[in-house]
mmCIF file of C-alpha atoms in Angstrom:
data_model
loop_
_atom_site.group_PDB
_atom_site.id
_atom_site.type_symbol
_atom_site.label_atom_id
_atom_site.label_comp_id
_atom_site.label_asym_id
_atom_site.label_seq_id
_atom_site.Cartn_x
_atom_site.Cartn_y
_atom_site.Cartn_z
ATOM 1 C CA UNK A 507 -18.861 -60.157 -3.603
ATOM 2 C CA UNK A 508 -21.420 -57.590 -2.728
ATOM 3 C CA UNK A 509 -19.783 -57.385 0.849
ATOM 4 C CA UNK A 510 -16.906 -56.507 -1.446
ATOM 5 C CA UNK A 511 -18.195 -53.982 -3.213
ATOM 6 C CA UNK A 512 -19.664 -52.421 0.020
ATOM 7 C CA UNK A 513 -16.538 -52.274 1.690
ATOM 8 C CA UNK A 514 -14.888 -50.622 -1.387
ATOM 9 C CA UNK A 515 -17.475 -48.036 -1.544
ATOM 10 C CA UNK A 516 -16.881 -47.145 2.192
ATOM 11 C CA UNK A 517 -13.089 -46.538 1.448
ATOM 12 C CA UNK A 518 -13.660 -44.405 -1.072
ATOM 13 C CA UNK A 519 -16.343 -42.707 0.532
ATOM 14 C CA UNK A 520 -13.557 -42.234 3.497
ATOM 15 C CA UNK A 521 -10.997 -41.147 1.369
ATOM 16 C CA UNK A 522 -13.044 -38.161 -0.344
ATOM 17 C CA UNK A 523 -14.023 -37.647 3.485
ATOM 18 C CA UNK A 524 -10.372 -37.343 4.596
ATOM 19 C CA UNK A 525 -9.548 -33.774 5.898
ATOM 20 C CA UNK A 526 -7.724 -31.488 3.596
ATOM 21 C CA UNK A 527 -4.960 -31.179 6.381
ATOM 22 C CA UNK A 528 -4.229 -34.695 5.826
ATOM 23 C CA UNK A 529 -1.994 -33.253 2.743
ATOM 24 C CA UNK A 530 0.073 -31.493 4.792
ATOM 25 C CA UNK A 531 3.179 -32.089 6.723
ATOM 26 C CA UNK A 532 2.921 -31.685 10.083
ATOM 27 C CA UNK A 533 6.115 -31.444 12.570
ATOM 28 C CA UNK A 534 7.194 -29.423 15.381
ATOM 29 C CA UNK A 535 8.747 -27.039 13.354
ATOM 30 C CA UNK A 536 8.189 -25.849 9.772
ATOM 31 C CA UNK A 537 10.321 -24.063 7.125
ATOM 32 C CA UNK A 538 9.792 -21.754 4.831
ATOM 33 C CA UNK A 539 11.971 -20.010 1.844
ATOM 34 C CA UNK A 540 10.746 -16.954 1.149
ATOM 35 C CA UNK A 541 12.133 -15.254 -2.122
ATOM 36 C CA UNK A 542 12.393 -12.217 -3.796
ATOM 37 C CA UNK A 543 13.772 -11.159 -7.836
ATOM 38 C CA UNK A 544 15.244 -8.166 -7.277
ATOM 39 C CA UNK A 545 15.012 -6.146 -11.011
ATOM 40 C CA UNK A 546 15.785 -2.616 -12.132
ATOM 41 C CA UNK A 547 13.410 0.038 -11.300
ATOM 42 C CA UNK A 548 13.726 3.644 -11.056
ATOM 43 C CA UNK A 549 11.849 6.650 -9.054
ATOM 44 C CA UNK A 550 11.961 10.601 -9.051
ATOM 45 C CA UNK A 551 10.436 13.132 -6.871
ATOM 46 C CA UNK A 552 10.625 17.180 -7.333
ATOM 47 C CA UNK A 553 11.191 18.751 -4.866
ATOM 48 C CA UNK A 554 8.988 21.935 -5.650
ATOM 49 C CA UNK A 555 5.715 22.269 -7.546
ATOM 50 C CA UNK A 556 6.937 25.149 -8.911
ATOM 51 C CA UNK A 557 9.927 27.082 -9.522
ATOM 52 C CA UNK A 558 10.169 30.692 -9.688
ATOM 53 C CA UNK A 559 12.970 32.389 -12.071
ATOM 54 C CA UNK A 560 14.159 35.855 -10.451
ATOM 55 C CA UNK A 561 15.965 38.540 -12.393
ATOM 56 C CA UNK A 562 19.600 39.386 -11.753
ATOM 57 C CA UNK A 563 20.822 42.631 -10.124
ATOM 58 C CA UNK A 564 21.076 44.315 -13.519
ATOM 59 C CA UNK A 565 18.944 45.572 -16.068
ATOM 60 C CA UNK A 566 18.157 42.692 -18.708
ATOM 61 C CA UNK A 567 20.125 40.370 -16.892
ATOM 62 C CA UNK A 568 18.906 36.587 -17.556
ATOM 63 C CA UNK A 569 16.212 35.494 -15.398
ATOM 64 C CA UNK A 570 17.884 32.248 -13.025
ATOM 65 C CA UNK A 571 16.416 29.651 -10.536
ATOM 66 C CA UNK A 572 16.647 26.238 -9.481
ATOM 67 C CA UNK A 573 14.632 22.959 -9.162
ATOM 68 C CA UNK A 574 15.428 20.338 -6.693
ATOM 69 C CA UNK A 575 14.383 17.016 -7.168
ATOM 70 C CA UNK A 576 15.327 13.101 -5.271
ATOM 71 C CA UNK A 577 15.853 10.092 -7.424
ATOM 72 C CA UNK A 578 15.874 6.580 -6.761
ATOM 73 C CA UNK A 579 17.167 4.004 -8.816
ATOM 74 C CA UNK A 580 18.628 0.651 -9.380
ATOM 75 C CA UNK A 581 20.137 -0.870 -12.601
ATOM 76 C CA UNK A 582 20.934 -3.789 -13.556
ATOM 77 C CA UNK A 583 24.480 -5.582 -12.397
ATOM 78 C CA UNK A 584 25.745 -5.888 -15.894
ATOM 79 C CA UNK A 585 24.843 -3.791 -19.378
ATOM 80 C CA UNK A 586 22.439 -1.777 -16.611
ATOM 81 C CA UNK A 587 21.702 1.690 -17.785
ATOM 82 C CA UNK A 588 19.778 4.523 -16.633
ATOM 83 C CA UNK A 589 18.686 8.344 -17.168
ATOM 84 C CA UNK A 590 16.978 11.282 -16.376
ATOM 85 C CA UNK A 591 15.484 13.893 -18.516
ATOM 86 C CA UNK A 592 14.099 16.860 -18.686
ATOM 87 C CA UNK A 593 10.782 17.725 -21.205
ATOM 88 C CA UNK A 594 9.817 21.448 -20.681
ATOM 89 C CA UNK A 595 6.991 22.834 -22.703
ATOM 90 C CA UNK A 596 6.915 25.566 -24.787
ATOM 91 C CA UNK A 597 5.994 28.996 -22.959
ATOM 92 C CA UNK A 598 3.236 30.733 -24.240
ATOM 93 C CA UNK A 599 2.477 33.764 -27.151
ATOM 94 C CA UNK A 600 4.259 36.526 -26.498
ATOM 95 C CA UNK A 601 6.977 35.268 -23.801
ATOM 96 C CA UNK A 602 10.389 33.002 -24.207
ATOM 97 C CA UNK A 603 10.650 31.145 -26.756
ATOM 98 C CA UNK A 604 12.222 27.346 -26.319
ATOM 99 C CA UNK A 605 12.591 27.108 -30.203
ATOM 100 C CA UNK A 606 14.752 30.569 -30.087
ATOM 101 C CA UNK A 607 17.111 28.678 -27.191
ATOM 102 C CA UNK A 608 15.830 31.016 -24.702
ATOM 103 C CA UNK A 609 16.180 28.537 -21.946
ATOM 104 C CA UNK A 610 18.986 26.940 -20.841
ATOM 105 C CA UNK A 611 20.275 24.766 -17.992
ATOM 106 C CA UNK A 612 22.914 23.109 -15.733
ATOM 107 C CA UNK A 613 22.883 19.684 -13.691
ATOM 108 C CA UNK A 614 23.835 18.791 -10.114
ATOM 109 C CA UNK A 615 23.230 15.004 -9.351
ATOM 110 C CA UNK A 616 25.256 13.002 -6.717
ATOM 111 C CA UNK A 617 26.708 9.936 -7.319
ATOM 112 C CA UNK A 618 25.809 7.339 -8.744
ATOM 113 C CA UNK A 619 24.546 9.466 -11.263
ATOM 114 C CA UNK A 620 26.610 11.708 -13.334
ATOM 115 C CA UNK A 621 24.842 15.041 -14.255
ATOM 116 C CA UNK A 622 25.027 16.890 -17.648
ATOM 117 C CA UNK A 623 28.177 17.784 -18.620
ATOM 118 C CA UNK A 624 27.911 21.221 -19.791
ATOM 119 C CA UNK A 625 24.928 23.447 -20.563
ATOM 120 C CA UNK A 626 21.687 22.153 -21.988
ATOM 121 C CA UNK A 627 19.555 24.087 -23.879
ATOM 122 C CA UNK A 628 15.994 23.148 -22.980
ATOM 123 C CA UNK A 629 13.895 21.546 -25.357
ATOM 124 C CA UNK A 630 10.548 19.713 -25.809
ATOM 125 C CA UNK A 631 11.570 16.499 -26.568
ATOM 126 C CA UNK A 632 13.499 15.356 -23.296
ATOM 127 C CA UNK A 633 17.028 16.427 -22.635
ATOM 128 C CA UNK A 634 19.767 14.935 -20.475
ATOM 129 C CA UNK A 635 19.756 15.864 -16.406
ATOM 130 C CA UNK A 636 21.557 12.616 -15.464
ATOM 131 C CA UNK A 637 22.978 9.485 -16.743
ATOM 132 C CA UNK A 638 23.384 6.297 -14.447
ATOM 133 C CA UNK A 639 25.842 2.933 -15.453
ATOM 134 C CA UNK A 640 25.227 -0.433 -14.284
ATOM 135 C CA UNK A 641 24.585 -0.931 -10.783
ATOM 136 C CA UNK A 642 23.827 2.134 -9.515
ATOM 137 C CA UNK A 643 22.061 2.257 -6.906
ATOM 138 C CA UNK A 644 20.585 4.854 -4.919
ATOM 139 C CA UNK A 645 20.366 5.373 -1.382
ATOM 140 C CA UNK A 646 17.639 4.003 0.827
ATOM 141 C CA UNK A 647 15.997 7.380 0.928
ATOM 142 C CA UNK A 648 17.197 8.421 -2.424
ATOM 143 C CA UNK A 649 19.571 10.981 -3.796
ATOM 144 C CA UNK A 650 19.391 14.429 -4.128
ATOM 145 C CA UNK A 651 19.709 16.346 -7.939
ATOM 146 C CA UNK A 652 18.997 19.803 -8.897
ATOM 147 C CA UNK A 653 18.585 21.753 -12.641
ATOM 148 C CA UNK A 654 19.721 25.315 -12.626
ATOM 149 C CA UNK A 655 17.673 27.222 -15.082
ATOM 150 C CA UNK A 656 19.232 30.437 -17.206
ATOM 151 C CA UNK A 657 16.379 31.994 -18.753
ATOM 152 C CA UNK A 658 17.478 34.877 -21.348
ATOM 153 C CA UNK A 659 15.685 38.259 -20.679
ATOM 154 C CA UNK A 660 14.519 39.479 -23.677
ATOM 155 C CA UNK A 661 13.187 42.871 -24.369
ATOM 156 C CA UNK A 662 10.818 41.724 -26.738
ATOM 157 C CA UNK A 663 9.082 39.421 -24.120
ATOM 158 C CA UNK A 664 5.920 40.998 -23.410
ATOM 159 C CA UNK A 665 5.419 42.199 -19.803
ATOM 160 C CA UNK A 666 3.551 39.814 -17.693
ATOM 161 C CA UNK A 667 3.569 36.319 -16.125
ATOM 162 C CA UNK A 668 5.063 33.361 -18.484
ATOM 163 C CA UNK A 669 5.273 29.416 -17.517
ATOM 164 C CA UNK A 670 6.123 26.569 -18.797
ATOM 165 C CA UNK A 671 5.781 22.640 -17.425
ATOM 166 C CA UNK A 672 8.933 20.899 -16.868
ATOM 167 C CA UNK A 673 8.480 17.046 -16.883
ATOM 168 C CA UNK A 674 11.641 15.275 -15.255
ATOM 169 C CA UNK A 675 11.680 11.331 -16.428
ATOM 170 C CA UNK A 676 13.682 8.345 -15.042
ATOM 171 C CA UNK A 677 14.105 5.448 -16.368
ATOM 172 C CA UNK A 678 16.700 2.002 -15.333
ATOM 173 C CA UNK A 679 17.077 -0.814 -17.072
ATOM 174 C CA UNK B 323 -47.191 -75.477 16.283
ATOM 175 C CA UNK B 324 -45.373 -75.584 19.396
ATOM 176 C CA UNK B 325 -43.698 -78.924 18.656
ATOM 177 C CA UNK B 326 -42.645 -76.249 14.978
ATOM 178 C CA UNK B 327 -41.252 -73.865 17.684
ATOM 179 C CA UNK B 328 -39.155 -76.178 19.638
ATOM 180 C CA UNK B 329 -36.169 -76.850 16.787
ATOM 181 C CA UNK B 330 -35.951 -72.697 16.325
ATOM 182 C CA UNK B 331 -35.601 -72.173 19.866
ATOM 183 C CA UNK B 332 -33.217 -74.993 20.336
ATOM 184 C CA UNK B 333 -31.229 -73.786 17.150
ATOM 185 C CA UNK B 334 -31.139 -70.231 18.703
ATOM 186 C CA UNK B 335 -30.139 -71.132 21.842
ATOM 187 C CA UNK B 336 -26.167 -71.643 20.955
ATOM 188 C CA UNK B 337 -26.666 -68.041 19.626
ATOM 189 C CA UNK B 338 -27.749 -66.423 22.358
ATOM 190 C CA UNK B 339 -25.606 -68.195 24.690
ATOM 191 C CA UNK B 340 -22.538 -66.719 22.992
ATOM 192 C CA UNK B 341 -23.140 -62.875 23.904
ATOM 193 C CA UNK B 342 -21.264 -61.948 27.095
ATOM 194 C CA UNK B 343 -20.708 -59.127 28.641
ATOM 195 C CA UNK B 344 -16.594 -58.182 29.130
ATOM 196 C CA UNK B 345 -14.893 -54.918 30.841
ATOM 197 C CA UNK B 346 -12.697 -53.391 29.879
ATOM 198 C CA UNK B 347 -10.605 -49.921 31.089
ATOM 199 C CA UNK B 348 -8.408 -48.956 28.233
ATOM 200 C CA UNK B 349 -6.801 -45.745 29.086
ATOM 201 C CA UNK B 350 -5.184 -42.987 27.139
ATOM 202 C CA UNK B 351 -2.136 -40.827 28.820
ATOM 203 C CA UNK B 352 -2.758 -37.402 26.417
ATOM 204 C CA UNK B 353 0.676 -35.508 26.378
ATOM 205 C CA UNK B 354 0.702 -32.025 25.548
ATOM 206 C CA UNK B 355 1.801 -31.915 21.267
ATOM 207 C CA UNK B 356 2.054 -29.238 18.838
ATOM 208 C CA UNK B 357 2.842 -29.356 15.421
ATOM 209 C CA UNK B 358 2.867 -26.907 12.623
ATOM 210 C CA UNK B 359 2.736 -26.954 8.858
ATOM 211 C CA UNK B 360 3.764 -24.387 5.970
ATOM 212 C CA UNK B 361 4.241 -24.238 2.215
ATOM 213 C CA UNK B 362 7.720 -25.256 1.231
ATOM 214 C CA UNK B 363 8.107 -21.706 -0.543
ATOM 215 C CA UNK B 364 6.603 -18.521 -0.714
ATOM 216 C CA UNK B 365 7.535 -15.613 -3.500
ATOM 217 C CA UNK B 366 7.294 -12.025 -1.941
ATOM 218 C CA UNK B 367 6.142 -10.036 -5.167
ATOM 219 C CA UNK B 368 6.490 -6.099 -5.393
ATOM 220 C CA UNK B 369 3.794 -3.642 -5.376
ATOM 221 C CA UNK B 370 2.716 -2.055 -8.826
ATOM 222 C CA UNK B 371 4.791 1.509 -7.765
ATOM 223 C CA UNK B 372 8.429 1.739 -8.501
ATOM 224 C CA UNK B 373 9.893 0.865 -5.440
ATOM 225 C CA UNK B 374 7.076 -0.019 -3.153
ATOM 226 C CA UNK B 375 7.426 -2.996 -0.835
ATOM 227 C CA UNK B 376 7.952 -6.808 -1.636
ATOM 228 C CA UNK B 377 4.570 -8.618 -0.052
ATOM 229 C CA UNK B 378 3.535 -12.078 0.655
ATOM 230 C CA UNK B 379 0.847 -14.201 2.216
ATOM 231 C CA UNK B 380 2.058 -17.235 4.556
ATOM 232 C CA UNK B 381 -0.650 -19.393 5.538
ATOM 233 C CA UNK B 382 0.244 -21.130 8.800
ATOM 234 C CA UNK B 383 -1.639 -24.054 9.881
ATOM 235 C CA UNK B 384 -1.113 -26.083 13.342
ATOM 236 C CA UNK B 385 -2.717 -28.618 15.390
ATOM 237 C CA UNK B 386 -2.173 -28.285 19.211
ATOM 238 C CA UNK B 387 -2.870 -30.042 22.775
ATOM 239 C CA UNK B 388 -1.974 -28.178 25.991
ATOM 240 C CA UNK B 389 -1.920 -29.090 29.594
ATOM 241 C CA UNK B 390 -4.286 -27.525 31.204
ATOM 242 C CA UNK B 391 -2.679 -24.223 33.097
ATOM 243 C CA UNK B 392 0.059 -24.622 30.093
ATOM 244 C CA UNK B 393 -0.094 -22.396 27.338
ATOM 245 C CA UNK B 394 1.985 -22.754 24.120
ATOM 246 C CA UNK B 395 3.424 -20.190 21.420
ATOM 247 C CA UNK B 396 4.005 -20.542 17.652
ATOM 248 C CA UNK B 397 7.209 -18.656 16.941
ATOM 249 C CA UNK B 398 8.974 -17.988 13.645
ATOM 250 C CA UNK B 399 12.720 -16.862 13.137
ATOM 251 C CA UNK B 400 14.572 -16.524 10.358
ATOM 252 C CA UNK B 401 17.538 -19.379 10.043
ATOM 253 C CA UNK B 402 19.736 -17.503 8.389
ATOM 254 C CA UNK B 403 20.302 -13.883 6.267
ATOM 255 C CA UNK B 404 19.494 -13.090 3.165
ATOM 256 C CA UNK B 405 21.370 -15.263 0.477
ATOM 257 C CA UNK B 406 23.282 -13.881 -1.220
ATOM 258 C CA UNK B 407 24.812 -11.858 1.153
ATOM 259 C CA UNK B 408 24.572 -8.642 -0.348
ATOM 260 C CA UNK B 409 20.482 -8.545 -0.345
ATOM 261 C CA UNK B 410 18.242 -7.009 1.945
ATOM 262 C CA UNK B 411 18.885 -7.633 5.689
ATOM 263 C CA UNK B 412 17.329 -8.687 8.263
ATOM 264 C CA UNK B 413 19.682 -7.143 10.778
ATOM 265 C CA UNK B 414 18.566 -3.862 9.339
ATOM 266 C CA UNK B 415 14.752 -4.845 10.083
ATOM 267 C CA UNK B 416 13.908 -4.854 6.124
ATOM 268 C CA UNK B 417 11.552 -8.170 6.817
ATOM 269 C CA UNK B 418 8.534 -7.585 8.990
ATOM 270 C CA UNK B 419 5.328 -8.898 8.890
ATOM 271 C CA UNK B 420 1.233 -8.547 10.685
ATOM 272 C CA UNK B 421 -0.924 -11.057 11.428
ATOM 273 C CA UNK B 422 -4.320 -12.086 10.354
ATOM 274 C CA UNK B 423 -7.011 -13.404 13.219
ATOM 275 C CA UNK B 424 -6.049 -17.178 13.733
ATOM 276 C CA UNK B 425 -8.983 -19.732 13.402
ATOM 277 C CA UNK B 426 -7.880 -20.318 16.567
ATOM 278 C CA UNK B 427 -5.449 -19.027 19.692
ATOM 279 C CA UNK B 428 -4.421 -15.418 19.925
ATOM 280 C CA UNK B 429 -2.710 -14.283 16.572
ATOM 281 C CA UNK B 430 0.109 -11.386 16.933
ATOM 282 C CA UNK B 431 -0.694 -7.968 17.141
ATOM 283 C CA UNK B 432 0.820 -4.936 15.272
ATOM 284 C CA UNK B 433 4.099 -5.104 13.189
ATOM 285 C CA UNK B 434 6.539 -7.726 13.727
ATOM 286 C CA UNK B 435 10.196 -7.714 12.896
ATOM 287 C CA UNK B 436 11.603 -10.801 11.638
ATOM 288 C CA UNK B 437 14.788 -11.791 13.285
ATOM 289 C CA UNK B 438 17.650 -14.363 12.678
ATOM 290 C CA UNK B 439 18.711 -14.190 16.766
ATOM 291 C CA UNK B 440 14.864 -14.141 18.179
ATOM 292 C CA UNK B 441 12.113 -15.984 17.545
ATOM 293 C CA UNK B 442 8.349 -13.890 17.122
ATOM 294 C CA UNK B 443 4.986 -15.055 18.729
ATOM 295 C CA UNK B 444 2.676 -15.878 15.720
ATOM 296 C CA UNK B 445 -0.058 -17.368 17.950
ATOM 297 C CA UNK B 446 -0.430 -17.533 21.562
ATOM 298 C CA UNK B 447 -2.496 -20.302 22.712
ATOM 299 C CA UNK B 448 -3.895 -20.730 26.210
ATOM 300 C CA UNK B 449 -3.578 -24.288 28.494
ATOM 301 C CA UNK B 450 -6.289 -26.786 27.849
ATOM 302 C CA UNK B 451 -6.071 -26.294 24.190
ATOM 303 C CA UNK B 452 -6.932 -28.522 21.033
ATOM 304 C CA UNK B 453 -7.573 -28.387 17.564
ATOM 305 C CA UNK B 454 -10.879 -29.830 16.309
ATOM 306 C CA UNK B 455 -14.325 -30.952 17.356
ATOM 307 C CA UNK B 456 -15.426 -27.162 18.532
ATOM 308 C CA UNK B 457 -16.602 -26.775 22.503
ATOM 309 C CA UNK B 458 -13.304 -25.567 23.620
ATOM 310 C CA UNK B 459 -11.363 -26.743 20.995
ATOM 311 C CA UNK B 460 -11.013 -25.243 17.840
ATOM 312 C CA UNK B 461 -13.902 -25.960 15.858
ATOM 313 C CA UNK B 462 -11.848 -26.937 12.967
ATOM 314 C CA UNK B 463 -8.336 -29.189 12.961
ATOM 315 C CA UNK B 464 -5.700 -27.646 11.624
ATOM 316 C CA UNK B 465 -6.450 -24.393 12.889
ATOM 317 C CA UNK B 466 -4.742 -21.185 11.108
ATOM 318 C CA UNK B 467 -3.509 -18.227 11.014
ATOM 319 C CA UNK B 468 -2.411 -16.241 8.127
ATOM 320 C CA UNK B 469 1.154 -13.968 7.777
ATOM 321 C CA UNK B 470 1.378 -10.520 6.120
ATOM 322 C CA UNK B 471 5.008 -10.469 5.103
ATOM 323 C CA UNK B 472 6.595 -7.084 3.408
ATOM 324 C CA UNK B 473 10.096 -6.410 2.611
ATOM 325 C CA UNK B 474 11.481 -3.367 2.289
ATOM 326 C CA UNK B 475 12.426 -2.341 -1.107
ATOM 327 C CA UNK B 476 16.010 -0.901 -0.773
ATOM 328 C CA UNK B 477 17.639 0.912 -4.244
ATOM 329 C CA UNK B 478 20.644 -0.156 -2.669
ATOM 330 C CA UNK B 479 20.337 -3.853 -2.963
ATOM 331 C CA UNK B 480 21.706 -5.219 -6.474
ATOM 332 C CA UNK B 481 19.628 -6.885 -8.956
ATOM 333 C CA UNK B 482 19.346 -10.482 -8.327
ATOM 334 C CA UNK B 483 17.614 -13.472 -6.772
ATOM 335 C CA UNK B 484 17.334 -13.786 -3.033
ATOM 336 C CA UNK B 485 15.677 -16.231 -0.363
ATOM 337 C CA UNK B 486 15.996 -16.447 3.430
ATOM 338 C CA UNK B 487 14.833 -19.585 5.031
ATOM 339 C CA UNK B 488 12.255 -19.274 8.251
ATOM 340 C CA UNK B 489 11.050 -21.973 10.827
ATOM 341 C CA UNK B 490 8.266 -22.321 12.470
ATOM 342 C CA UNK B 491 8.246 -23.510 16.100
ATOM 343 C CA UNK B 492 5.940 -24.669 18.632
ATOM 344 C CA UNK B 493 7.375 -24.006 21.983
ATOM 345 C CA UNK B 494 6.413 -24.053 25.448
ATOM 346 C CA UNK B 495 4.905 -27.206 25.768
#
């Protein structure tokens, strides 16, 4: 009996002793399935940290310029949506006035996305630049866009340097 | 006392005269063997940025004999594309990966494309190689080596699940 016991100590001692790698599977060859999930995401990158707005040939003539930006973006294969906006700060005391409609602006986005329709008077809360339906998808690289800006020239703007931050969003679901 | 000694010696006599001494040359032929081991599955998760790559970690363990003068290679190749077919692709290089220093043998340097037409050194291992027991061997059995997988995280391909299968091989034995 005690021989027994001994014996049935040693196999369990050997069995806590038994190399991890004994839980593996060892062959000559050994497969693998790698997988991904794929989901929506979206990406946007301007172009220029700044954009200047030049005055036209005439006297008072609106102030124009134009901000380039590349997007990427996926959406999902069915009910997928996506967008891009534009948020643009008010301008300071004394210069255009976003509440008065001073600023407006136009949108060039290749496909897949479909840029605003018509002119967009610029606002704090974000705008429309670009609207994307379901499974659109971008280019490796991503795709190009660009916002024309029309800023009115008012006399009663106040000589000097005015600017305003323009925050461009994108979003896919 | 010595007539008390007499029966011990007689009854120990038997004993003794059953120990022999016996020969014997058992001998071994060693063939050069390889064998490799890997999860069944690995997910390749995506970095925190929108569109940064998929990543992984593929721990690779093997246990390996080698003629002496014969080297061997662990190789991995992709068995097939990307399923379904309209994921990322492994034509177009999307699936690479680096190596981390192997336990033991000469892991792969630099970037490595993963292919579905030719296999990849993982590990190089010289002739006169084994796994286990230190000296020349490896000092621990299964030796290891780690994978660095990243996938390239194209806008292009659709939402959706995808896997590609990969093999391991031990070759040149």
């Amino acid at each position: 009996m005690k021989r027994l016991n001994t014996l049935a100590i040693f196999v369990s001692i050997l069995a806590l002793a038994v190399p991890a790698a004994f839980g593996q599977t060892f062959a000559g060859t050994g497969t693998t399935t790698l997988s991904i999930a794929v989901g929506p995401e979206a990406a946007i990158s301007v172009t220029e940290a700044s954009t200047p707005l030049s005055m036209g040939a005439g006297l008072f003539s609106d102030y124009t310029g134009t901000t380039n930006f590349t997007y990427k973006i996926r959406t999902s294969k069915t009910n997928g949506t996506g967008s891009i906006t534009a948020s643009v700060a008010e301008f300071g005391v004394g210069g255009p006035s976003l509440a008065a409609g001073d600023l407006k602006y136009t949108c060039t986005v290749s496909a897949p996305g479909t840029g605003c329709s018509s002119e967009v008077t610029a606002a704090m809360a974000g705008t429309n630049v670009a609207g994307f339906g379901a499974n659109a998808r971008s280019a490796k690289s991503g795709n190009s866009g660009s916002v024309s800006w029309t800023l009115v020239n008012d006399p009663q703007y106040e000589t000097g340097t005015h600017t305003s931050v323009v925050t461009f969003s994108i979003s896919a679901l | 006392m010595i007539a008390a000694l007499i029966p011990v010696i007689a009854l120990s006599w038997p004993l003794l005269a059953a120990v022999g001494v016996a020969t014997q040359t058992v001998t071994v032929s060693l063939q050069p063997q390889g064998k490799v081991s890997v999860p069944g599955g690995l997910n390749l998760e995506r970095g925190p940025q929108a569109f940064a790559h998929y990543t992984g970690v593929l721990p690779v363990s093997f246990r390996i004999r080698t003629a002496p003068g014969m080297g061997a290679n662990i190789t991995v190749q992709a068995s097939g594309e990307f399923a379904p077919g309209d994921g990322p692709s492994l034509a177009a290089g999307d699936l690479t990966f680096t190596c981390s220093p192997a336990s033991y043998g000469s892991a792969c340097t630099g970037v490595q494309t993963v292919s579905v037409t030719s296999q990849r050194s993982v590990v190089s291992l010289p002739g006169a190689a084994c796994t286990g027991g230190g000296g020349g061997c490896s000092a621990t059995d299964p030796a290891s080596v780690q994978l660095n997988l990243q996938l390239t995280n194209d806008p292009s391909v659709p939402t959706g699940a995808y896997t590609v299968p990969l093999m391991f091989t031990v070759s040149s034995l």
